[in-house]
């Protein structure tokens, strides 16, 4: 079963961490990647730019309009994800708990089942 492990980031929380704490997060992600690649549970991963670099496209009356920035203003934003292929929800949650973000107050890791996929 595939699960999307969603990384939501709050820039204020991250900026309050020391440089060593921030580096520990990156190192933890490297360790997590090694673990899921070695176990064969890794499918793919994506890291996303911050919302200030995004754009929103809306079509009204057949006319597209593009605006800068995120669709919604929020403290947290989608920073990226891991797509994993594991035996159970419990295993997906166990792996998610290994991601350093899960241990930081104000951050979290969301686990969502994939119910449909094409071309992955």
CSV table of N, CA, C and O in Angstrom, one decimal:
chain,number,residue,atom,x,y,z
A,1,UNK,N,0.8,-1.2,0.0
A,1,UNK,CA,0.0,0.0,0.0
A,1,UNK,C,0.9,1.2,0.0
A,1,UNK,O,1.9,1.3,0.7
A,2,UNK,N,0.5,2.2,-0.8
A,2,UNK,CA,1.3,3.4,-0.9
A,2,UNK,C,0.7,4.5,0.1
A,2,UNK,O,-0.5,4.6,0.2
A,3,UNK,N,1.6,5.3,0.7
A,3,UNK,CA,1.2,6.4,1.6
A,3,UNK,C,2.1,7.6,1.2
A,3,UNK,O,3.3,7.5,0.9
A,4,UNK,N,1.4,8.7,1.3
A,4,UNK,CA,2.1,10.0,1.1
A,4,UNK,C,2.4,10.5,2.5
A,4,UNK,O,1.5,10.7,3.3
A,5,UNK,N,3.7,10.8,2.7
A,5,UNK,CA,4.1,11.3,4.0
A,5,UNK,C,4.4,12.8,3.7
A,5,UNK,O,5.4,13.1,3.0
A,6,UNK,N,3.5,13.6,4.2
A,6,UNK,CA,3.5,15.1,3.9
A,6,UNK,C,4.3,15.9,4.9
A,6,UNK,O,4.1,15.7,6.1
A,7,UNK,N,5.2,16.7,4.5
A,7,UNK,CA,6.0,17.6,5.3
A,7,UNK,C,5.4,19.0,5.3
A,7,UNK,O,5.5,19.7,4.3
A,8,UNK,N,4.8,19.4,6.4
A,8,UNK,CA,4.3,20.8,6.5
A,8,UNK,C,5.3,21.6,7.3
A,8,UNK,O,5.6,21.1,8.4
A,9,UNK,N,5.7,22.7,6.8
A,9,UNK,CA,6.7,23.5,7.5
A,9,UNK,C,6.2,24.8,8.0
A,9,UNK,O,5.4,25.5,7.2
A,10,UNK,N,6.6,25.2,9.1
A,10,UNK,CA,6.3,26.6,9.6
A,10,UNK,C,7.6,27.3,9.7
A,10,UNK,O,8.5,27.0,10.5
A,11,UNK,N,7.8,28.3,8.8
A,11,UNK,CA,9.1,29.0,8.8
A,11,UNK,C,9.5,29.7,10.1
A,11,UNK,O,10.7,29.7,10.4
A,12,UNK,N,8.5,30.1,10.9
A,12,UNK,CA,8.8,30.7,12.2
A,12,UNK,C,9.4,29.7,13.1
A,12,UNK,O,10.3,30.0,13.9
A,13,UNK,N,8.9,28.5,13.1
A,13,UNK,CA,9.4,27.4,13.9
A,13,UNK,C,10.9,27.1,13.5
A,13,UNK,O,11.8,27.0,14.4
A,14,UNK,N,11.1,27.0,12.2
A,14,UNK,CA,12.4,26.6,11.8
A,14,UNK,C,13.4,27.7,12.1
A,14,UNK,O,14.6,27.4,12.5
A,15,UNK,N,13.0,29.0,11.9
A,15,UNK,CA,14.0,30.1,12.1
A,15,UNK,C,14.3,30.2,13.6
A,15,UNK,O,15.4,30.8,13.9
A,16,UNK,N,13.5,29.7,14.5
A,16,UNK,CA,13.8,29.8,15.9
A,16,UNK,C,14.8,28.7,16.3
A,16,UNK,O,15.3,28.8,17.4
A,17,UNK,N,15.0,27.7,15.5
A,17,UNK,CA,16.0,26.7,15.8
A,17,UNK,C,17.4,27.2,15.6
A,17,UNK,O,17.7,28.0,14.7
A,18,UNK,N,18.4,26.6,16.3
A,18,UNK,CA,19.8,26.9,16.1
A,18,UNK,C,20.2,26.3,14.8
A,18,UNK,O,19.6,25.4,14.2
A,19,UNK,N,21.4,26.8,14.3
A,19,UNK,CA,21.9,26.2,13.1
A,19,UNK,C,22.2,24.7,13.3
A,19,UNK,O,22.0,23.9,12.3
A,20,UNK,N,22.7,24.3,14.4
A,20,UNK,CA,22.9,22.9,14.7
A,20,UNK,C,21.6,22.1,14.7
A,20,UNK,O,21.6,21.0,14.1
A,21,UNK,N,20.6,22.7,15.2
A,21,UNK,CA,19.3,22.0,15.2
A,21,UNK,C,18.7,21.8,13.8
A,21,UNK,O,18.2,20.8,13.4
A,22,UNK,N,18.9,22.9,13.0
A,22,UNK,CA,18.5,22.8,11.6
A,22,UNK,C,19.3,21.8,10.8
A,22,UNK,O,18.7,21.1,10.0
A,23,UNK,N,20.6,21.8,11.1
A,23,UNK,CA,21.4,20.8,10.4
A,23,UNK,C,21.0,19.4,10.8
A,23,UNK,O,21.1,18.4,10.0
A,24,UNK,N,20.6,19.2,12.0
A,24,UNK,CA,20.2,17.9,12.5
A,24,UNK,C,19.0,17.4,11.8
A,24,UNK,O,18.8,16.2,11.5
A,25,UNK,N,18.1,18.3,11.4
A,25,UNK,CA,16.9,18.0,10.6
A,25,UNK,C,17.3,17.5,9.2
A,25,UNK,O,16.9,16.4,8.8
A,26,UNK,N,18.2,18.2,8.6
A,26,UNK,CA,18.7,17.7,7.3
A,26,UNK,C,19.4,16.4,7.3
A,26,UNK,O,19.2,15.5,6.5
A,27,UNK,N,20.2,16.2,8.4
A,27,UNK,CA,20.9,14.9,8.5
A,27,UNK,C,19.9,13.8,8.8
A,27,UNK,O,20.1,12.7,8.3
A,28,UNK,N,18.9,14.1,9.6
A,28,UNK,CA,17.8,13.1,9.9
A,28,UNK,C,17.1,12.7,8.6
A,28,UNK,O,16.7,11.5,8.5
A,29,UNK,N,16.9,13.7,7.7
A,29,UNK,CA,16.2,13.3,6.5
A,29,UNK,C,17.1,12.4,5.6
A,29,UNK,O,16.6,11.5,5.0
A,30,UNK,N,18.4,12.7,5.6
A,30,UNK,CA,19.3,11.8,4.9
A,30,UNK,C,19.3,10.4,5.5
A,30,UNK,O,19.3,9.4,4.7
A,31,UNK,N,19.3,10.3,6.8
A,31,UNK,CA,19.2,9.0,7.4
A,31,UNK,C,17.9,8.3,7.1
A,31,UNK,O,17.9,7.1,6.8
A,32,UNK,N,16.8,9.0,7.1
A,32,UNK,CA,15.5,8.5,6.8
A,32,UNK,C,15.5,7.9,5.4
A,32,UNK,O,15.0,6.8,5.1
A,33,UNK,N,16.0,8.7,4.4
A,33,UNK,CA,16.1,8.3,3.0
A,33,UNK,C,16.9,7.0,2.9
A,33,UNK,O,16.5,6.1,2.2
A,34,UNK,N,18.0,6.9,3.6
A,34,UNK,CA,18.8,5.7,3.5
A,34,UNK,C,18.1,4.5,4.0
A,34,UNK,O,18.1,3.4,3.4
A,35,UNK,N,17.3,4.7,5.1
A,35,UNK,CA,16.5,3.6,5.7
A,35,UNK,C,15.5,3.1,4.7
A,35,UNK,O,15.4,1.9,4.5
A,36,UNK,N,14.7,4.0,4.1
A,36,UNK,CA,13.6,3.5,3.3
A,36,UNK,C,14.1,3.0,1.9
A,36,UNK,O,13.5,2.2,1.3
A,37,UNK,N,15.3,3.5,1.5
A,37,UNK,CA,15.9,3.0,0.3
A,37,UNK,C,16.4,1.6,0.5
A,37,UNK,O,16.2,0.7,-0.3
A,38,UNK,N,17.1,1.4,1.6
A,38,UNK,CA,17.6,0.1,1.9
A,38,UNK,C,16.5,-1.0,2.2
A,38,UNK,O,16.7,-2.1,1.8
A,39,UNK,N,15.4,-0.6,2.7
A,39,UNK,CA,14.3,-1.5,3.0
A,39,UNK,C,13.4,-1.8,1.8
A,39,UNK,O,12.6,-2.7,1.8
A,40,UNK,N,13.6,-1.0,0.7
A,40,UNK,CA,12.8,-1.1,-0.5
A,40,UNK,C,11.4,-0.4,-0.4
A,40,UNK,O,10.6,-0.7,-1.2
A,41,UNK,N,11.2,0.4,0.7
A,41,UNK,CA,9.9,1.0,0.9
A,41,UNK,C,9.9,2.4,0.2
A,41,UNK,O,8.8,3.0,0.2
A,42,UNK,N,11.0,2.9,-0.3
A,42,UNK,CA,11.0,4.2,-0.9
A,42,UNK,C,10.4,4.1,-2.3
A,42,UNK,O,10.7,3.2,-3.1
A,43,UNK,N,9.6,5.1,-2.6
A,43,UNK,CA,9.1,5.3,-4.0
A,43,UNK,C,9.6,6.5,-4.6
A,43,UNK,O,10.2,6.5,-5.7
A,44,UNK,N,9.4,7.7,-4.0
A,44,UNK,CA,9.9,8.9,-4.6
A,44,UNK,C,9.8,10.0,-3.5
A,44,UNK,O,9.1,9.8,-2.4
A,45,UNK,N,10.4,11.2,-3.8
A,45,UNK,CA,10.3,12.3,-2.8
A,45,UNK,C,10.4,13.6,-3.7
A,45,UNK,O,10.9,13.6,-4.7
A,46,UNK,N,9.8,14.6,-3.1
A,46,UNK,CA,9.8,15.9,-3.7
A,46,UNK,C,10.0,17.0,-2.6
A,46,UNK,O,9.4,16.9,-1.6
A,47,UNK,N,10.9,18.0,-2.9
A,47,UNK,CA,11.0,19.1,-2.0
A,47,UNK,C,10.5,20.3,-2.8
A,47,UNK,O,10.8,20.5,-4.0
A,48,UNK,N,9.7,21.2,-2.2
A,48,UNK,CA,9.1,22.3,-2.9
A,48,UNK,C,9.6,23.6,-2.4
A,48,UNK,O,10.0,23.7,-1.2
A,49,UNK,N,9.7,24.6,-3.3
A,49,UNK,CA,10.1,26.0,-2.9
A,49,UNK,C,9.0,26.6,-2.0
A,49,UNK,O,7.9,26.1,-1.9
A,50,UNK,N,9.4,27.6,-1.3
A,50,UNK,CA,8.5,28.3,-0.4
A,50,UNK,C,7.4,29.0,-1.1
A,50,UNK,O,7.5,29.3,-2.3
A,51,UNK,N,6.2,29.2,-0.5
A,51,UNK,CA,5.0,29.8,-1.2
A,51,UNK,C,5.3,31.1,-1.9
A,51,UNK,O,4.6,31.4,-2.9
A,52,UNK,N,6.2,31.9,-1.4
A,52,UNK,CA,6.5,33.2,-2.1
A,52,UNK,C,6.9,33.0,-3.5
A,52,UNK,O,6.8,33.9,-4.4
A,53,UNK,N,7.4,31.8,-3.9
A,53,UNK,CA,7.8,31.5,-5.2
A,53,UNK,C,6.8,30.8,-6.0
A,53,UNK,O,7.0,30.4,-7.2
A,54,UNK,N,5.6,30.7,-5.5
A,54,UNK,CA,4.5,30.0,-6.2
A,54,UNK,C,3.6,31.0,-6.9
A,54,UNK,O,3.7,32.2,-6.8
A,55,UNK,N,2.8,30.4,-7.8
A,55,UNK,CA,1.8,31.2,-8.5
A,55,UNK,C,0.5,30.4,-8.4
A,55,UNK,O,0.5,29.2,-8.3
A,56,UNK,N,-0.6,31.2,-8.6
A,56,UNK,CA,-2.0,30.6,-8.6
A,56,UNK,C,-2.6,30.9,-9.9
A,56,UNK,O,-2.6,32.0,-10.3
A,57,UNK,N,-3.2,29.9,-10.6
A,57,UNK,CA,-3.8,30.1,-11.8
A,57,UNK,C,-5.3,29.8,-11.6
A,57,UNK,O,-5.7,28.7,-11.1
A,58,UNK,N,-6.1,30.8,-12.0
A,58,UNK,CA,-7.6,30.6,-11.9
A,58,UNK,C,-8.2,31.0,-13.3
A,58,UNK,O,-7.7,31.9,-13.9
A,59,UNK,N,-9.2,30.2,-13.7
A,59,UNK,CA,-9.8,30.6,-15.0
A,59,UNK,C,-11.2,31.0,-14.7
A,59,UNK,O,-12.0,30.2,-14.1
A,60,UNK,N,-11.6,32.2,-15.1
A,60,UNK,CA,-12.9,32.7,-14.9
A,60,UNK,C,-13.5,33.2,-16.3
A,60,UNK,O,-12.8,33.9,-17.0
A,61,UNK,N,-14.6,32.7,-16.6
A,61,UNK,CA,-15.2,33.0,-17.9
A,61,UNK,C,-14.3,32.7,-19.1
A,61,UNK,O,-14.2,33.4,-20.0
A,62,UNK,N,-13.5,31.6,-18.9
A,62,UNK,CA,-12.6,31.2,-20.0
A,62,UNK,C,-11.3,31.9,-20.0
A,62,UNK,O,-10.5,31.7,-20.9
A,63,UNK,N,-11.1,32.9,-19.2
A,63,UNK,CA,-9.9,33.7,-19.2
A,63,UNK,C,-9.0,33.3,-18.0
A,63,UNK,O,-9.4,33.5,-16.8
A,64,UNK,N,-7.8,32.9,-18.3
A,64,UNK,CA,-6.9,32.6,-17.2
A,64,UNK,C,-6.3,33.8,-16.5
A,64,UNK,O,-6.0,34.8,-17.2
A,65,UNK,N,-6.2,33.8,-15.2
A,65,UNK,CA,-5.6,34.9,-14.4
A,65,UNK,C,-4.5,34.2,-13.5
A,65,UNK,O,-4.8,33.2,-12.9
A,66,UNK,N,-3.3,34.8,-13.5
A,66,UNK,CA,-2.2,34.2,-12.7
A,66,UNK,C,-1.8,35.3,-11.7
A,66,UNK,O,-1.6,36.5,-12.0
A,67,UNK,N,-1.8,34.8,-10.4
A,67,UNK,CA,-1.3,35.7,-9.4
A,67,UNK,C,-0.1,35.1,-8.7
A,67,UNK,O,0.1,33.9,-8.7
A,68,UNK,N,0.7,36.0,-8.1
A,68,UNK,CA,1.8,35.5,-7.3
A,68,UNK,C,1.4,35.0,-5.9
A,68,UNK,O,0.4,35.5,-5.4
A,69,UNK,N,2.2,34.1,-5.4
A,69,UNK,CA,2.1,33.7,-4.0
A,69,UNK,C,1.1,32.5,-3.8
A,69,UNK,O,0.6,32.0,-4.8
A,70,UNK,N,1.0,32.1,-2.6
A,70,UNK,CA,0.2,30.9,-2.3
A,70,UNK,C,-1.3,31.2,-2.5
A,70,UNK,O,-1.8,32.3,-2.5
A,71,UNK,N,-2.0,30.1,-2.6
A,71,UNK,CA,-3.5,30.1,-2.8
A,71,UNK,C,-4.1,30.7,-1.5
A,71,UNK,O,-5.0,31.5,-1.6
A,72,UNK,N,-3.6,30.2,-0.4
A,72,UNK,CA,-4.1,30.7,0.9
A,72,UNK,C,-3.0,31.2,1.8
A,72,UNK,O,-1.9,30.6,1.7
A,73,UNK,N,-3.2,32.2,2.6
A,73,UNK,CA,-2.2,32.6,3.5
A,73,UNK,C,-2.3,31.6,4.7
A,73,UNK,O,-3.3,31.3,5.2
A,74,UNK,N,-1.1,31.1,5.2
A,74,UNK,CA,-1.1,30.2,6.3
A,74,UNK,C,0.3,30.3,7.0
A,74,UNK,O,1.2,30.7,6.3
A,75,UNK,N,0.3,29.9,8.2
A,75,UNK,CA,1.6,29.8,8.9
A,75,UNK,C,2.4,28.6,8.4
A,75,UNK,O,3.6,28.7,8.3
A,76,UNK,N,1.7,27.5,8.1
A,76,UNK,CA,2.4,26.3,7.6
A,76,UNK,C,2.2,26.2,6.1
A,76,UNK,O,1.3,26.7,5.5
A,77,UNK,N,3.2,25.6,5.4
A,77,UNK,CA,3.1,25.3,4.0
A,77,UNK,C,3.7,24.0,3.7
A,77,UNK,O,4.5,23.4,4.4
A,78,UNK,N,3.2,23.5,2.5
A,78,UNK,CA,3.7,22.2,2.1
A,78,UNK,C,5.1,22.3,1.6
A,78,UNK,O,5.3,23.1,0.6
A,79,UNK,N,6.0,21.7,2.2
A,79,UNK,CA,7.4,21.8,1.9
A,79,UNK,C,7.9,20.6,1.0
A,79,UNK,O,8.9,20.8,0.3
A,80,UNK,N,7.2,19.5,1.0
A,80,UNK,CA,7.5,18.4,0.2
A,80,UNK,C,6.9,17.1,0.8
A,80,UNK,O,6.0,17.2,1.7
A,81,UNK,N,7.3,16.0,0.2
A,81,UNK,CA,6.7,14.8,0.6
A,81,UNK,C,7.6,13.6,0.3
A,81,UNK,O,8.5,13.7,-0.6
A,82,UNK,N,7.3,12.5,0.9
A,82,UNK,CA,7.9,11.2,0.5
A,82,UNK,C,6.7,10.3,0.1
A,82,UNK,O,5.7,10.3,0.8
A,83,UNK,N,6.9,9.6,-0.9
A,83,UNK,CA,5.9,8.6,-1.3
A,83,UNK,C,6.5,7.2,-1.0
A,83,UNK,O,7.6,6.9,-1.5
A,84,UNK,N,5.9,6.5,-0.1
A,84,UNK,CA,6.4,5.2,0.4
A,84,UNK,C,5.5,4.1,0.0
A,84,UNK,O,4.3,4.3,-0.1
A,85,UNK,N,6.0,2.9,-0.1
A,85,UNK,CA,5.2,1.7,-0.4
A,85,UNK,C,5.5,0.7,0.7
A,85,UNK,O,6.6,0.1,0.7
A,86,UNK,N,4.5,0.6,1.6
A,86,UNK,CA,4.8,-0.3,2.8
A,86,UNK,C,3.6,-1.3,3.0
A,86,UNK,O,2.6,-1.2,2.3
A,87,UNK,N,3.8,-2.2,3.9
A,87,UNK,CA,2.8,-3.2,4.2
A,87,UNK,C,1.6,-2.8,4.9
A,87,UNK,O,0.5,-3.4,4.7
A,88,UNK,N,1.7,-1.7,5.7
A,88,UNK,CA,0.5,-1.3,6.5
A,88,UNK,C,0.6,0.2,6.9
A,88,UNK,O,1.7,0.8,6.8
A,89,UNK,N,-0.5,0.7,7.4
A,89,UNK,CA,-0.6,2.0,7.9
A,89,UNK,C,0.3,2.1,9.1
A,89,UNK,O,1.0,3.1,9.3
A,90,UNK,N,0.4,1.1,9.9
A,90,UNK,CA,1.3,1.1,11.1
A,90,UNK,C,2.7,1.3,10.7
A,90,UNK,O,3.5,2.1,11.3
A,91,UNK,N,3.1,0.7,9.6
A,91,UNK,CA,4.5,0.8,9.2
A,91,UNK,C,4.7,2.2,8.6
A,91,UNK,O,5.8,2.8,8.9
A,92,UNK,N,3.8,2.8,7.9
A,92,UNK,CA,3.9,4.1,7.4
A,92,UNK,C,4.0,5.1,8.6
A,92,UNK,O,4.9,6.0,8.5
A,93,UNK,N,3.3,4.9,9.6
A,93,UNK,CA,3.3,5.8,10.8
A,93,UNK,C,4.7,5.6,11.5
A,93,UNK,O,5.3,6.6,12.0
A,94,UNK,N,5.2,4.4,11.6
A,94,UNK,CA,6.5,4.1,12.2
A,94,UNK,C,7.6,4.9,11.4
A,94,UNK,O,8.4,5.5,12.1
A,95,UNK,N,7.5,4.8,10.1
A,95,UNK,CA,8.5,5.5,9.3
A,95,UNK,C,8.4,7.0,9.5
A,95,UNK,O,9.4,7.7,9.6
A,96,UNK,N,7.1,7.5,9.5
A,96,UNK,CA,6.9,9.0,9.6
A,96,UNK,C,7.5,9.5,11.0
A,96,UNK,O,8.0,10.6,11.0
A,97,UNK,N,7.4,8.7,12.0
A,97,UNK,CA,8.0,9.1,13.3
A,97,UNK,C,9.5,9.2,13.2
A,97,UNK,O,10.1,9.8,14.1
A,98,UNK,N,10.1,8.6,12.3
A,98,UNK,CA,11.6,8.7,12.1
A,98,UNK,C,12.0,10.0,11.5
A,98,UNK,O,13.2,10.4,11.6
A,99,UNK,N,11.1,10.7,10.9
A,99,UNK,CA,11.5,12.0,10.2
A,99,UNK,C,11.6,13.0,11.3
A,99,UNK,O,10.8,13.2,12.2
A,100,UNK,N,12.7,13.8,11.3
A,100,UNK,CA,13.0,14.7,12.4
A,100,UNK,C,11.9,15.7,12.7
A,100,UNK,O,11.7,16.1,13.8
A,101,UNK,N,11.3,16.2,11.6
A,101,UNK,CA,10.2,17.2,11.8
A,101,UNK,C,9.1,16.7,12.8
A,101,UNK,O,8.5,17.6,13.5
A,102,UNK,N,8.9,15.4,12.9
A,102,UNK,CA,7.9,14.9,13.8
A,102,UNK,C,8.2,15.2,15.2
A,102,UNK,O,7.3,15.2,16.1
A,103,UNK,N,9.5,15.4,15.6
A,103,UNK,CA,9.9,15.6,16.9
A,103,UNK,C,10.0,17.0,17.3
A,103,UNK,O,10.5,17.3,18.4
A,104,UNK,N,9.6,18.0,16.5
A,104,UNK,CA,9.8,19.4,16.7
A,104,UNK,C,8.5,20.0,17.0
A,104,UNK,O,7.5,19.9,16.2
A,105,UNK,N,8.3,20.7,18.2
A,105,UNK,CA,7.1,21.3,18.5
A,105,UNK,C,6.7,22.4,17.5
A,105,UNK,O,7.6,23.2,17.1
A,106,UNK,N,5.5,22.3,17.0
A,106,UNK,CA,5.1,23.3,16.0
A,106,UNK,C,5.2,22.7,14.5
A,106,UNK,O,4.7,23.3,13.6
A,107,UNK,N,5.8,21.5,14.4
A,107,UNK,CA,5.9,20.9,13.1
A,107,UNK,C,5.2,19.5,13.2
A,107,UNK,O,4.9,19.1,14.3
A,108,UNK,N,5.0,18.9,12.1
A,108,UNK,CA,4.4,17.5,12.2
A,108,UNK,C,4.5,16.9,10.8
A,108,UNK,O,4.9,17.5,9.8
A,109,UNK,N,4.2,15.6,10.8
A,109,UNK,CA,4.3,14.8,9.5
A,109,UNK,C,3.0,14.1,9.4
A,109,UNK,O,2.5,13.4,10.2
A,110,UNK,N,2.3,14.4,8.2
A,110,UNK,CA,1.0,13.8,7.9
A,110,UNK,C,1.2,12.6,7.1
A,110,UNK,O,2.0,12.6,6.1
A,111,UNK,N,0.4,11.5,7.4
A,111,UNK,CA,0.5,10.3,6.6
A,111,UNK,C,-0.9,10.1,6.0
A,111,UNK,O,-1.9,10.1,6.7
A,112,UNK,N,-0.9,10.0,4.6
A,112,UNK,CA,-2.2,9.9,3.9
A,112,UNK,C,-2.1,8.7,3.0
A,112,UNK,O,-1.2,8.6,2.2
A,113,UNK,N,-3.1,7.8,3.0
A,113,UNK,CA,-3.1,6.7,2.0
A,113,UNK,C,-3.3,7.2,0.6
A,113,UNK,O,-4.1,8.2,0.4
A,114,UNK,N,-2.7,6.6,-0.3
A,114,UNK,CA,-2.9,6.9,-1.8
A,114,UNK,C,-4.0,6.0,-2.2
A,114,UNK,O,-3.9,4.8,-2.1
A,115,UNK,N,-5.1,6.6,-2.7
A,115,UNK,CA,-6.2,5.8,-3.2
A,115,UNK,C,-6.3,5.6,-4.7
A,115,UNK,O,-7.0,4.8,-5.2
A,116,UNK,N,-5.5,6.4,-5.4
A,116,UNK,CA,-5.5,6.3,-6.9
A,116,UNK,C,-4.2,6.9,-7.4
A,116,UNK,O,-3.7,7.9,-6.9
A,117,UNK,N,-3.6,6.2,-8.4
A,117,UNK,CA,-2.4,6.7,-9.0
A,117,UNK,C,-2.4,6.4,-10.5
A,117,UNK,O,-3.0,5.4,-10.9
A,118,UNK,N,-1.8,7.2,-11.2
A,118,UNK,CA,-1.6,7.0,-12.7
A,118,UNK,C,-0.1,7.4,-13.0
A,118,UNK,O,0.3,8.5,-12.6
A,119,UNK,N,0.6,6.5,-13.6
A,119,UNK,CA,1.9,6.8,-14.1
A,119,UNK,C,3.0,7.0,-13.1
A,119,UNK,O,4.0,7.6,-13.3
A,120,UNK,N,2.8,6.4,-11.9
A,120,UNK,CA,3.8,6.6,-10.9
A,120,UNK,C,4.7,5.3,-10.8
A,120,UNK,O,4.3,4.2,-10.9
